[in-house]
Amino acid sequence: MQYTQKILEQTIKKNPNEPEFHQAITEILTTLQPFINEHPQYEKEKVLERMVEPERQIIFRVPWVDDKGEIQVNRGYRVQSNSAIGPYKGGLRFHPSVNLSVIKFLSFEQIFKNSLTGLPIGGGKGGADFDPKGKSDREVMAFCQSFINELYRHIGADWDIPAGDIGVGGREIGFMYGQYKRLTGKYEGAFTGKGLTYGGSLVRTEATGYGLVYMAENMLHSKGISFEDKKVAISGSGNVAIYAAQKASQFGAKVVTMSDSNGYVYDPDGMDIDAIKEIKEKRRGRIKEYLEYRKNAEYFENGLVWSVPCDIALPCATQNELQEDGAKLLIKNGCIVVAEGSNMSTSLEATHLLQNSGVFFAPGKAANAGGVAVSALEMAQNSSRISWSFEEIDCKLRNIMHEIYTNSFEAAEKYGMKGNLVAGANIAGFKKVADAMIQQGTV
Ligand code: NDP
């Protein structure tokens, strides 16, 4: 049996009931085989066995008091997967669907994503099964403070640096950073995504969405086309979706649809990004409220956002939001490019369907790496006590995304899988981490 297949089977057996983690390792291990075949040292050094086992998994109780004076208890997680090339780095997700499988898949993916950025950051991820939706600011603060009362001892500016993800934005990072500072007495960059008045970086808010569009720009460019006058379908209406929509519009595209977990809106005139920002960032409302702003827009509670015809599809909500039925609709409607804004947006079957139908596909670990790249730039600014301008950081971000695209494309080509950015990103991300692990001895 091939080495990658053997490790895949062993890992699935050893970690039962973790479907998201199984999916992530299947995607990575099945594409690494041609590269591993040419480099037997990875098998000899048991690199895959070590990589699929997180360095550390922390699970903890998070008790807090709600506005009725009742005690609530949630479960918190931090999975520190790999520190071969730098301190653990990855976001925190607050959503009722969070469990160990979800955090392990995200943390595993983060190893390769962070390596692809070319910056010195290892892989980690965390979160809790807490739902900030519908909670008062005081309740969110109480939860965040309790979460940090345990997590603070496992993180730090040179050890593990969390950031935002689903359900964790500027408000939550502020509450957590404040509590971290109170408990440790340290004013250090132990989080990224901080507010601009206390160590945050310009462009961090925009970074994942802008970076995603820069990735798609490179993909389109390879086919001799641009965003100009193209129709773009975006799922989600959170941080990643909003800034992807903004950049795509700035590039002359028409964003025709956005969604949330209740439904999607279709706007034939192109989405009004300021309206979406007001609804989502200020009012913390629902996408349906968009109808108050645009008379031609329509709202659909059922059905797939991918049924709206588009040239470019950018899934930006959550894992496995694009399945075979959605992929078939995109193919039927002539979609050219799919780039994942969310992590593992696309099921394995849907990914193969898109690739086999000639749709140019970029996986999240390459396409959404702009967020963590600018987080690493925030860390650099914090350690040197300086701040760069918006233009400077945006330019660095665009260059990083170009490098990620080029490295992924070339790695795939070298191993006989031209145009397969999934394989290319996995190989390019894996090599650096694997070599660092070997050079550091049995770690
Ligand atoms: P937000 O919380 O800001 O927004 C999430 C959006 O996705 C909301 O519109 C939400 O709708 C929707 N959504 C979440 N869960 C579900 C679900 N189970 N079903 C349907 N819709 C859902 O998160 P972000 O924009 O930060 O993150 C979006 C994705 O991008 C995630 O996969 C994240 O891991 C990934 N990502 C984020 C980065 C960042 O810098 N923020 C960096 C790299 C990747 P509703 O409000 O109804 O829940």
CSV table of C-alpha atoms and ligand atoms in Angstrom, one decimal:
chain,number,residue,atom,x,y,z
A,1,MET,CA,0.0,0.0,0.0
A,2,GLN,CA,1.3,3.5,-0.8
A,3,TYR,CA,2.6,5.5,2.1
A,4,THR,CA,0.0,8.3,1.9
A,5,GLN,CA,-2.9,5.8,1.7
A,6,LYS,CA,-1.5,3.9,4.7
A,7,ILE,CA,-1.3,7.1,6.8
A,8,LEU,CA,-4.8,8.1,5.7
A,9,GLU,CA,-6.3,4.8,6.8
A,10,GLN,CA,-4.4,4.8,10.1
A,11,THR,CA,-5.4,8.4,10.9
A,12,ILE,CA,-9.1,7.9,10.2
A,13,LYS,CA,-9.1,4.8,12.4
A,14,LYS,CA,-7.3,6.5,15.2
A,15,ASN,CA,-9.6,9.6,15.1
A,16,PRO,CA,-13.2,8.2,14.6
A,17,ASN,CA,-16.2,10.5,14.4
A,18,GLU,CA,-14.2,13.4,12.9
A,19,PRO,CA,-15.6,13.8,9.4
A,20,GLU,CA,-14.3,17.3,8.7
A,21,PHE,CA,-10.8,16.3,9.8
A,22,HIS,CA,-11.0,13.1,7.7
A,23,GLN,CA,-12.0,15.2,4.7
A,24,ALA,CA,-9.1,17.6,5.1
A,25,ILE,CA,-6.5,14.9,5.5
A,26,THR,CA,-7.9,13.0,2.5
A,27,GLU,CA,-7.7,16.0,0.3
A,28,ILE,CA,-4.1,16.7,1.3
A,29,LEU,CA,-2.7,13.1,1.4
A,30,THR,CA,-4.2,12.0,-1.9
A,31,THR,CA,-2.6,14.9,-3.7
A,32,LEU,CA,0.8,14.6,-2.1
A,33,GLN,CA,1.6,11.0,-3.4
A,34,PRO,CA,3.5,12.0,-6.6
A,35,PHE,CA,5.7,14.3,-4.7
A,36,ILE,CA,6.3,11.9,-1.8
A,37,ASN,CA,7.2,9.1,-4.3
A,38,GLU,CA,10.1,11.3,-5.5
A,39,HIS,CA,11.3,12.1,-2.0
A,40,PRO,CA,11.6,8.9,0.1
A,41,GLN,CA,13.1,10.7,3.0
A,42,TYR,CA,9.7,11.9,4.1
A,43,GLU,CA,8.5,8.3,4.6
A,44,LYS,CA,11.8,7.3,6.3
A,45,GLU,CA,11.5,10.3,8.7
A,46,LYS,CA,7.8,9.5,9.3
A,47,VAL,CA,6.9,13.1,8.5
A,48,LEU,CA,3.2,12.3,7.7
A,49,GLU,CA,2.7,10.3,10.9
A,50,ARG,CA,4.0,13.3,12.8
A,51,MET,CA,2.1,16.0,10.8
A,52,VAL,CA,-1.4,14.4,11.2
A,53,GLU,CA,-1.0,14.3,15.0
A,54,PRO,CA,-1.4,17.9,16.5
A,55,GLU,CA,1.4,18.9,18.8
A,56,ARG,CA,-1.2,19.8,21.4
A,57,GLN,CA,-5.0,19.8,21.8
A,58,ILE,CA,-6.5,21.9,24.6
A,59,ILE,CA,-10.2,21.5,25.5
A,60,PHE,CA,-11.7,23.6,28.3
A,61,ARG,CA,-14.8,24.7,30.2
A,62,VAL,CA,-16.1,28.2,29.6
A,63,PRO,CA,-18.7,29.3,32.2
A,64,TRP,CA,-20.3,32.7,32.0
A,65,VAL,CA,-23.4,34.6,33.2
A,66,ASP,CA,-26.1,35.7,30.8
A,67,ASP,CA,-28.3,38.8,31.1
A,68,LYS,CA,-30.9,36.9,33.1
A,69,GLY,CA,-28.3,36.1,35.7
A,70,GLU,CA,-28.2,32.4,34.6
A,71,ILE,CA,-25.0,30.5,34.3
A,72,GLN,CA,-24.2,29.2,30.9
A,73,VAL,CA,-21.4,26.6,30.0
A,74,ASN,CA,-19.7,26.3,26.7
A,75,ARG,CA,-16.7,24.3,25.5
A,76,GLY,CA,-13.5,26.0,24.3
A,77,TYR,CA,-10.8,24.5,22.1
A,78,ARG,CA,-7.3,25.4,20.9
A,79,VAL,CA,-5.5,22.9,18.6
A,80,GLN,CA,-1.8,23.7,18.1
A,81,SER,CA,-0.9,21.6,15.1
A,82,ASN,CA,2.6,22.5,14.0
A,83,SER,CA,5.3,25.0,15.1
A,84,ALA,CA,8.1,23.8,12.7
A,85,ILE,CA,8.3,27.1,10.8
A,86,GLY,CA,7.0,29.6,13.4
A,87,PRO,CA,4.7,30.2,16.4
A,88,TYR,CA,1.2,28.7,16.1
A,89,LYS,CA,-1.1,31.1,14.2
A,90,GLY,CA,-4.8,30.8,13.3
A,91,GLY,CA,-8.2,32.1,14.1
A,92,LEU,CA,-10.8,31.5,16.7
A,93,ARG,CA,-14.3,30.4,15.6
A,94,PHE,CA,-17.4,31.0,17.8
A,95,HIS,CA,-20.3,29.1,16.3
A,96,PRO,CA,-22.7,26.4,17.7
A,97,SER,CA,-21.4,23.9,15.1
A,98,VAL,CA,-17.8,24.0,16.5
A,99,ASN,CA,-16.5,20.7,17.8
A,100,LEU,CA,-13.1,19.0,17.9
A,101,SER,CA,-13.3,17.7,14.3
A,102,VAL,CA,-14.0,21.2,12.9
A,103,ILE,CA,-11.1,22.8,14.9
A,104,LYS,CA,-8.7,20.0,13.9
A,105,PHE,CA,-9.5,20.3,10.2
A,106,LEU,CA,-9.1,24.0,10.4
A,107,SER,CA,-5.8,23.7,12.3
A,108,PHE,CA,-4.4,21.1,9.9
A,109,GLU,CA,-5.2,23.2,6.9
A,110,GLN,CA,-3.6,26.2,8.6
A,111,ILE,CA,-0.2,24.5,8.6
A,112,PHE,CA,-0.1,24.5,4.8
A,113,LYS,CA,-1.8,27.8,4.3
A,114,ASN,CA,0.7,29.6,6.6
A,115,SER,CA,3.6,27.9,4.9
A,116,LEU,CA,2.3,29.1,1.5
A,117,THR,CA,2.4,32.7,2.6
A,118,GLY,CA,6.2,32.5,2.8
A,119,LEU,CA,6.1,34.0,6.3
A,120,PRO,CA,7.4,32.4,9.5
A,121,ILE,CA,4.1,31.1,11.1
A,122,GLY,CA,3.1,27.7,12.3
A,123,GLY,CA,-0.5,26.2,12.3
A,124,GLY,CA,-3.2,26.4,15.0
A,125,LYS,CA,-6.9,27.1,15.4
A,126,GLY,CA,-9.4,27.3,18.1
A,127,GLY,CA,-12.9,28.4,19.1
A,128,ALA,CA,-16.0,27.5,21.0
A,129,ASP,CA,-19.6,26.2,20.5
A,130,PHE,CA,-20.8,29.7,21.6
A,131,ASP,CA,-23.2,31.6,19.4
A,132,PRO,CA,-22.7,35.4,19.5
A,133,LYS,CA,-25.8,35.9,17.4
A,134,GLY,CA,-28.6,37.5,19.4
A,135,LYS,CA,-26.4,38.1,22.5
A,136,SER,CA,-25.9,41.5,24.1
A,137,ASP,CA,-22.5,43.2,24.0
A,138,ARG,CA,-22.3,42.4,27.8
A,139,GLU,CA,-23.0,38.8,27.3
A,140,VAL,CA,-20.3,38.5,24.5
A,141,MET,CA,-17.8,40.3,26.8
A,142,ALA,CA,-18.6,37.9,29.6
A,143,PHE,CA,-18.1,34.9,27.4
A,144,CYS,CA,-14.8,36.3,25.8
A,145,GLN,CA,-13.4,37.1,29.3
A,146,SER,CA,-14.1,33.6,30.6
A,147,PHE,CA,-12.7,32.1,27.4
A,148,ILE,CA,-9.4,33.9,28.0
A,149,ASN,CA,-9.3,33.1,31.7
A,150,GLU,CA,-8.3,29.7,30.5
A,151,LEU,CA,-6.7,30.3,27.1
A,152,TYR,CA,-4.3,33.0,28.2
A,153,ARG,CA,-1.8,30.5,29.6
A,154,HIS,CA,-1.5,28.7,26.3
A,155,ILE,CA,-0.9,31.7,24.0
A,156,GLY,CA,1.5,34.6,23.6
A,157,ALA,CA,3.3,36.8,21.1
A,158,ASP,CA,6.1,34.3,20.5
A,159,TRP,CA,4.1,31.2,21.1
A,160,ASP,CA,0.5,31.2,19.7
A,161,ILE,CA,-1.2,34.2,18.3
A,162,PRO,CA,-5.0,33.8,17.7
A,163,ALA,CA,-7.1,36.0,15.3
A,164,GLY,CA,-10.8,36.1,14.2
A,165,ASP,CA,-12.9,33.7,12.2
A,166,ILE,CA,-16.6,33.0,12.0
A,167,GLY,CA,-18.3,34.8,14.8
A,168,VAL,CA,-15.1,36.5,16.0
A,169,GLY,CA,-14.5,40.1,14.7
A,170,GLY,CA,-13.1,43.3,16.0
A,171,ARG,CA,-15.5,43.4,19.0
A,172,GLU,CA,-14.6,39.9,20.3
A,173,ILE,CA,-10.8,40.4,19.7
A,174,GLY,CA,-11.0,43.6,21.7
A,175,PHE,CA,-12.7,41.9,24.7
A,176,MET,CA,-10.2,39.0,24.5
A,177,TYR,CA,-7.2,41.1,24.2
A,178,GLY,CA,-8.2,43.3,27.1
A,179,GLN,CA,-8.6,40.3,29.3
A,180,TYR,CA,-5.3,38.8,28.2
A,181,LYS,CA,-3.6,42.1,29.1
A,182,ARG,CA,-5.3,42.2,32.5
A,183,LEU,CA,-4.2,38.6,33.3
A,184,THR,CA,-0.6,38.7,32.0
A,185,GLY,CA,0.3,42.4,32.5
A,186,LYS,CA,1.8,42.3,29.0
A,187,TYR,CA,1.0,44.8,26.2
A,188,GLU,CA,2.2,42.5,23.4
A,189,GLY,CA,0.9,41.3,20.1
A,190,ALA,CA,-0.7,38.1,21.4
A,191,PHE,CA,-3.7,38.6,19.0
A,192,THR,CA,-4.1,39.9,15.5
A,193,GLY,CA,-7.1,41.7,14.1
A,194,LYS,CA,-6.8,44.2,16.9
A,195,GLY,CA,-8.4,47.7,16.7
A,196,LEU,CA,-6.3,50.4,15.0
A,197,THR,CA,-6.0,52.3,18.3
A,198,TYR,CA,-4.3,49.5,20.1
A,199,GLY,CA,-1.8,47.8,17.8
A,200,GLY,CA,-4.0,46.7,14.9
A,201,SER,CA,-2.8,46.8,11.3
A,202,LEU,CA,-4.4,48.7,8.4
A,203,VAL,CA,-5.8,46.3,5.7
A,204,ARG,CA,-6.3,43.4,8.3
A,205,THR,CA,-10.1,43.8,8.1
A,206,GLU,CA,-10.1,43.8,4.3
A,207,ALA,CA,-7.2,41.3,3.9
A,208,THR,CA,-8.9,37.9,3.4
A,209,GLY,CA,-11.6,39.2,0.9
A,210,TYR,CA,-9.1,41.4,-1.0
A,211,GLY,CA,-6.6,38.6,-1.1
A,212,LEU,CA,-9.2,36.2,-2.4
A,213,VAL,CA,-10.0,38.6,-5.3
A,214,TYR,CA,-6.2,39.0,-6.0
A,215,MET,CA,-6.0,35.2,-6.3
A,216,ALA,CA,-8.9,35.1,-8.7
A,217,GLU,CA,-7.3,38.0,-10.6
A,218,ASN,CA,-4.2,35.8,-11.2
A,219,MET,CA,-6.4,32.8,-12.2
A,220,LEU,CA,-8.3,35.0,-14.7
A,221,HIS,CA,-5.2,36.6,-16.0
A,222,SER,CA,-3.8,33.1,-16.9
A,223,LYS,CA,-6.7,32.8,-19.3
A,224,GLY,CA,-6.2,36.3,-20.7
A,225,ILE,CA,-9.2,37.9,-19.0
A,226,SER,CA,-10.0,40.3,-16.1
A,227,PHE,CA,-12.8,41.0,-13.6
A,228,GLU,CA,-14.1,43.9,-15.8
A,229,ASP,CA,-17.8,43.3,-16.5
A,230,LYS,CA,-17.8,39.8,-15.1
A,231,LYS,CA,-20.7,38.5,-12.9
A,232,VAL,CA,-19.6,37.3,-9.5
A,233,ALA,CA,-21.6,35.1,-7.1
A,234,ILE,CA,-20.6,35.4,-3.4
A,235,SER,CA,-22.0,33.3,-0.6
A,236,GLY,CA,-21.9,34.7,3.0
A,237,SER,CA,-22.1,38.3,4.0
A,238,GLY,CA,-19.5,38.4,6.8
A,239,ASN,CA,-16.0,39.7,6.9
A,240,VAL,CA,-14.5,37.7,4.0
A,241,ALA,CA,-17.6,38.1,1.7
A,242,ILE,CA,-18.0,41.8,2.2
A,243,TYR,CA,-14.4,42.7,1.3
A,244,ALA,CA,-14.3,40.2,-1.6
A,245,ALA,CA,-17.4,41.9,-2.9
A,246,GLN,CA,-15.9,45.4,-2.4
A,247,LYS,CA,-12.6,44.5,-4.3
A,248,ALA,CA,-14.4,42.7,-7.1
A,249,SER,CA,-16.6,45.7,-7.6
A,250,GLN,CA,-13.6,48.0,-7.6
A,251,PHE,CA,-12.1,45.8,-10.3
A,252,GLY,CA,-15.2,46.5,-12.5
A,253,ALA,CA,-17.2,43.3,-11.8
A,254,LYS,CA,-20.8,43.1,-10.9
A,255,VAL,CA,-21.5,41.1,-7.7
A,256,VAL,CA,-25.0,39.7,-8.2
A,257,THR,CA,-25.6,37.7,-5.1
A,258,MET,CA,-24.7,37.4,-1.4
A,259,SER,CA,-26.2,35.3,1.4
A,260,ASP,CA,-26.4,34.4,5.1
A,261,SER,CA,-27.6,31.2,6.8
A,262,ASN,CA,-31.2,32.2,6.3
A,263,GLY,CA,-31.2,32.8,2.5
A,264,TYR,CA,-29.7,34.7,-0.4
A,265,VAL,CA,-30.4,38.0,-2.2
A,266,TYR,CA,-30.1,38.5,-6.0
A,267,ASP,CA,-29.5,42.0,-7.2
A,268,PRO,CA,-29.4,42.3,-11.0
A,269,ASP,CA,-27.9,45.8,-10.7
A,270,GLY,CA,-24.9,44.7,-8.6
A,271,MET,CA,-24.8,44.5,-4.8
A,272,ASP,CA,-24.7,47.8,-2.9
A,273,ILE,CA,-21.7,47.1,-0.6
A,274,ASP,CA,-22.4,50.1,1.6
A,275,ALA,CA,-25.9,48.7,2.3
A,276,ILE,CA,-24.5,45.3,3.2
A,277,LYS,CA,-21.9,46.9,5.5
A,278,GLU,CA,-24.6,48.8,7.3
A,279,ILE,CA,-26.8,45.8,7.7
A,280,LYS,CA,-24.0,43.3,8.7
A,281,GLU,CA,-21.3,45.5,10.4
A,282,LYS,CA,-23.5,48.1,12.1
A,283,ARG,CA,-27.0,46.6,12.6
A,284,ARG,CA,-25.8,43.0,12.9
A,285,GLY,CA,-29.0,42.3,10.9
A,286,ARG,CA,-30.1,39.7,8.3
A,287,ILE,CA,-29.4,39.7,4.5
A,288,LYS,CA,-33.2,39.9,3.9
A,289,GLU,CA,-33.0,43.5,5.1
A,290,TYR,CA,-31.2,44.4,1.9
A,291,LEU,CA,-34.6,44.6,0.2
A,292,GLU,CA,-35.1,47.9,2.1
A,293,TYR,CA,-32.3,49.4,0.1
A,294,ARG,CA,-32.8,48.1,-3.5
A,295,LYS,CA,-36.2,47.9,-5.3
A,296,ASN,CA,-34.9,45.4,-8.0
A,297,ALA,CA,-33.4,43.0,-5.5
A,298,GLU,CA,-35.0,39.6,-4.7
A,299,TYR,CA,-34.7,37.5,-1.6
A,300,PHE,CA,-34.8,33.6,-1.6
A,301,GLU,CA,-35.2,31.7,1.6
A,302,ASN,CA,-34.7,28.3,-0.1
A,303,GLY,CA,-32.5,27.3,-2.9
A,304,LEU,CA,-28.9,27.6,-3.7
A,305,VAL,CA,-26.9,30.8,-4.1
A,306,TRP,CA,-25.0,28.9,-6.9
A,307,SER,CA,-28.2,28.8,-9.0
A,308,VAL,CA,-27.5,32.5,-9.9
A,309,PRO,CA,-25.6,32.5,-13.2
A,310,CYS,CA,-22.0,33.9,-12.8
A,311,ASP,CA,-18.6,33.9,-14.4
A,312,ILE,CA,-16.8,33.7,-11.0
A,313,ALA,CA,-17.9,32.0,-7.8
A,314,LEU,CA,-16.5,32.9,-4.4
A,315,PRO,CA,-17.8,30.8,-1.6
A,316,CYS,CA,-17.2,32.8,1.6
A,317,ALA,CA,-19.5,31.3,4.3
A,318,THR,CA,-18.4,28.0,5.7
A,319,GLN,CA,-17.1,24.4,5.0
A,320,ASN,CA,-18.9,22.2,2.5
A,321,GLU,CA,-21.3,24.9,1.4
A,322,LEU,CA,-20.6,24.0,-2.2
A,323,GLN,CA,-21.7,20.4,-3.0
A,324,GLU,CA,-22.2,18.5,-6.2
A,325,ASP,CA,-25.6,20.1,-6.9
A,326,GLY,CA,-24.1,23.6,-6.6
A,327,ALA,CA,-21.1,22.6,-8.7
A,328,LYS,CA,-23.4,21.2,-11.5
A,329,LEU,CA,-25.3,24.5,-11.6
A,330,LEU,CA,-22.1,26.5,-11.8
A,331,ILE,CA,-20.8,24.3,-14.7
A,332,LYS,CA,-24.1,24.5,-16.5
A,333,ASN,CA,-24.1,28.3,-16.3
A,334,GLY,CA,-20.5,28.6,-17.7
A,335,CYS,CA,-18.6,29.6,-14.6
A,336,ILE,CA,-14.9,30.1,-15.3
A,337,VAL,CA,-13.3,30.4,-11.9
A,338,VAL,CA,-14.1,29.2,-8.4
A,339,ALA,CA,-11.9,30.4,-5.6
A,340,GLU,CA,-12.6,29.4,-2.0
A,341,GLY,CA,-12.9,32.2,0.6
A,342,SER,CA,-14.2,29.9,3.3
A,343,ASN,CA,-12.0,27.0,4.4
A,344,MET,CA,-12.8,23.8,2.6
A,345,SER,CA,-15.9,25.4,1.1
A,346,THR,CA,-16.2,22.6,-1.5
A,347,SER,CA,-16.8,18.9,-0.9
A,348,LEU,CA,-14.2,16.5,-2.4
A,349,GLU,CA,-16.8,15.3,-5.0
A,350,ALA,CA,-17.8,18.8,-6.0
A,351,THR,CA,-14.1,19.8,-6.3
A,352,HIS,CA,-13.4,16.9,-8.7
A,353,LEU,CA,-16.5,17.7,-10.7
A,354,LEU,CA,-15.4,21.3,-11.2
A,355,GLN,CA,-11.8,20.4,-12.0
A,356,ASN,CA,-12.9,17.7,-14.5
A,357,SER,CA,-15.2,20.2,-16.2
A,358,GLY,CA,-12.5,22.7,-16.8
A,359,VAL,CA,-13.5,25.2,-14.1
A,360,PHE,CA,-10.3,26.7,-12.7
A,361,PHE,CA,-10.4,26.0,-9.0
A,362,ALA,CA,-8.4,27.4,-6.1
A,363,PRO,CA,-8.6,25.8,-2.6
A,364,GLY,CA,-9.0,28.0,0.5
A,365,LYS,CA,-5.6,27.3,1.9
A,366,ALA,CA,-4.2,29.3,-1.1
A,367,ALA,CA,-7.1,31.6,-2.0
A,368,ASN,CA,-7.9,32.9,1.5
A,369,ALA,CA,-4.3,33.1,2.8
A,370,GLY,CA,-4.4,36.9,2.6
A,371,GLY,CA,-5.9,37.2,6.0
A,372,VAL,CA,-3.2,35.3,7.9
A,373,ALA,CA,-0.5,36.9,5.7
A,374,VAL,CA,-1.6,40.4,6.9
A,375,SER,CA,-1.9,39.0,10.4
A,376,ALA,CA,1.8,38.1,10.1
A,377,LEU,CA,2.5,41.7,8.9
A,378,GLU,CA,0.6,42.9,12.0
A,379,MET,CA,2.9,40.8,14.2
A,380,ALA,CA,5.9,42.3,12.4
A,381,GLN,CA,4.7,45.8,13.0
A,382,ASN,CA,3.9,45.1,16.7
A,383,SER,CA,7.4,43.7,17.4
A,384,SER,CA,9.1,46.6,15.7
A,385,ARG,CA,6.7,49.2,17.1
A,386,ILE,CA,6.0,50.7,13.7
A,387,SER,CA,3.0,50.9,11.4
A,388,TRP,CA,2.9,50.7,7.6
A,389,SER,CA,0.5,52.7,5.4
A,390,PHE,CA,-2.6,51.1,3.8
A,391,GLU,CA,-1.0,51.3,0.3
A,392,GLU,CA,2.2,49.6,1.5
A,393,ILE,CA,0.3,46.7,3.1
A,394,ASP,CA,-2.1,46.3,0.2
A,395,CYS,CA,0.8,46.1,-2.2
A,396,LYS,CA,2.5,43.5,0.0
A,397,LEU,CA,-0.7,41.5,0.1
A,398,ARG,CA,-1.2,41.6,-3.7
A,399,ASN,CA,2.4,40.4,-4.1
A,400,ILE,CA,2.0,37.6,-1.6
A,401,MET,CA,-1.1,36.4,-3.4
A,402,HIS,CA,0.7,36.4,-6.7
A,403,GLU,CA,3.5,34.4,-5.2
A,404,ILE,CA,1.1,31.8,-3.7
A,405,TYR,CA,-0.6,31.5,-7.1
A,406,THR,CA,2.7,31.1,-8.9
A,407,ASN,CA,4.2,28.6,-6.4
A,408,SER,CA,1.1,26.5,-6.4
A,409,PHE,CA,0.7,26.5,-10.2
A,410,GLU,CA,4.4,25.6,-10.7
A,411,ALA,CA,4.4,22.9,-8.1
A,412,ALA,CA,1.4,21.2,-9.7
A,413,GLU,CA,3.0,21.5,-13.2
A,414,LYS,CA,6.3,20.0,-11.9
A,415,TYR,CA,4.6,16.9,-10.7
A,416,GLY,CA,2.4,16.3,-13.8
A,417,MET,CA,-0.8,17.9,-12.5
A,418,LYS,CA,-0.8,21.2,-14.5
A,419,GLY,CA,-3.7,23.5,-13.5
A,420,ASN,CA,-4.5,21.5,-10.4
A,421,LEU,CA,-4.0,24.3,-7.7
A,422,VAL,CA,-5.3,21.9,-5.0
A,423,ALA,CA,-2.3,19.6,-5.5
A,424,GLY,CA,0.1,22.5,-6.2
A,425,ALA,CA,-0.8,24.3,-3.0
A,426,ASN,CA,-0.5,21.1,-0.9
A,427,ILE,CA,2.9,20.2,-2.3
A,428,ALA,CA,4.3,23.8,-2.0
A,429,GLY,CA,2.9,24.2,1.5
A,430,PHE,CA,4.0,20.8,2.7
A,431,LYS,CA,7.7,20.9,1.5
A,432,LYS,CA,8.8,23.8,3.6
A,433,VAL,CA,7.2,22.5,6.8
A,434,ALA,CA,8.4,18.9,6.2
A,435,ASP,CA,12.0,20.0,5.6
A,436,ALA,CA,11.9,22.2,8.7
A,437,MET,CA,10.7,19.2,10.8
A,438,ILE,CA,13.4,17.0,9.5
A,439,GLN,CA,16.1,19.6,10.1
A,440,GLN,CA,14.9,20.2,13.7
A,441,GLY,CA,15.2,16.4,14.6
A,442,THR,CA,12.4,14.3,15.8
A,443,VAL,CA,9.8,17.0,16.6
B,1,NDP,P1,-18.2,35.9,9.6
B,1,NDP,O1,-18.7,35.4,10.9
B,1,NDP,O2,-17.8,37.3,9.5
B,1,NDP,O3,-19.2,35.6,8.5
B,1,NDP,C1,-19.7,34.3,8.2
B,1,NDP,C2,-20.7,34.3,7.1
B,1,NDP,O4,-21.0,33.0,6.7
B,1,NDP,C3,-22.0,34.9,7.6
B,1,NDP,O5,-22.7,35.5,6.5
B,1,NDP,C4,-22.8,33.6,8.1
B,1,NDP,O6,-24.2,33.8,8.1
B,1,NDP,C5,-22.4,32.6,7.1
B,1,NDP,N1,-22.4,31.3,7.7
B,1,NDP,C6,-21.6,30.9,8.8
B,1,NDP,N2,-21.9,29.6,9.1
B,1,NDP,C7,-22.8,29.2,8.2
B,1,NDP,C8,-23.5,28.0,8.0
B,1,NDP,N3,-23.3,26.9,8.8
B,1,NDP,N4,-24.4,27.9,7.0
B,1,NDP,C9,-24.6,29.0,6.2
B,1,NDP,N5,-24.0,30.2,6.3
B,1,NDP,C10,-23.1,30.3,7.3
B,1,NDP,O7,-16.9,35.0,9.2
B,1,NDP,P2,-15.8,35.2,8.2
B,1,NDP,O8,-16.3,36.0,7.0
B,1,NDP,O9,-14.6,35.7,9.0
B,1,NDP,O10,-15.4,33.7,7.7
B,1,NDP,C11,-16.0,33.1,6.6
B,1,NDP,C12,-15.2,32.0,6.2
B,1,NDP,O11,-13.9,32.4,5.8
B,1,NDP,C13,-14.9,30.9,7.2
B,1,NDP,O12,-14.9,29.6,6.6
B,1,NDP,C14,-13.5,31.2,7.7
B,1,NDP,O13,-12.9,30.1,8.3
B,1,NDP,C15,-12.9,31.7,6.5
B,1,NDP,N6,-11.7,32.6,6.7
B,1,NDP,C16,-11.8,33.7,7.4
B,1,NDP,C17,-10.7,34.5,7.6
B,1,NDP,C18,-10.8,35.9,8.2
B,1,NDP,O14,-9.8,36.6,8.1
B,1,NDP,N7,-11.9,36.3,8.8
B,1,NDP,C19,-9.4,34.1,7.1
B,1,NDP,C20,-9.4,32.9,6.3
B,1,NDP,C21,-10.5,32.2,6.1
B,1,NDP,P3,-25.0,34.0,9.5
B,1,NDP,O15,-24.7,35.3,9.9
B,1,NDP,O16,-26.4,33.7,9.1
B,1,NDP,O17,-24.4,32.9,10.4
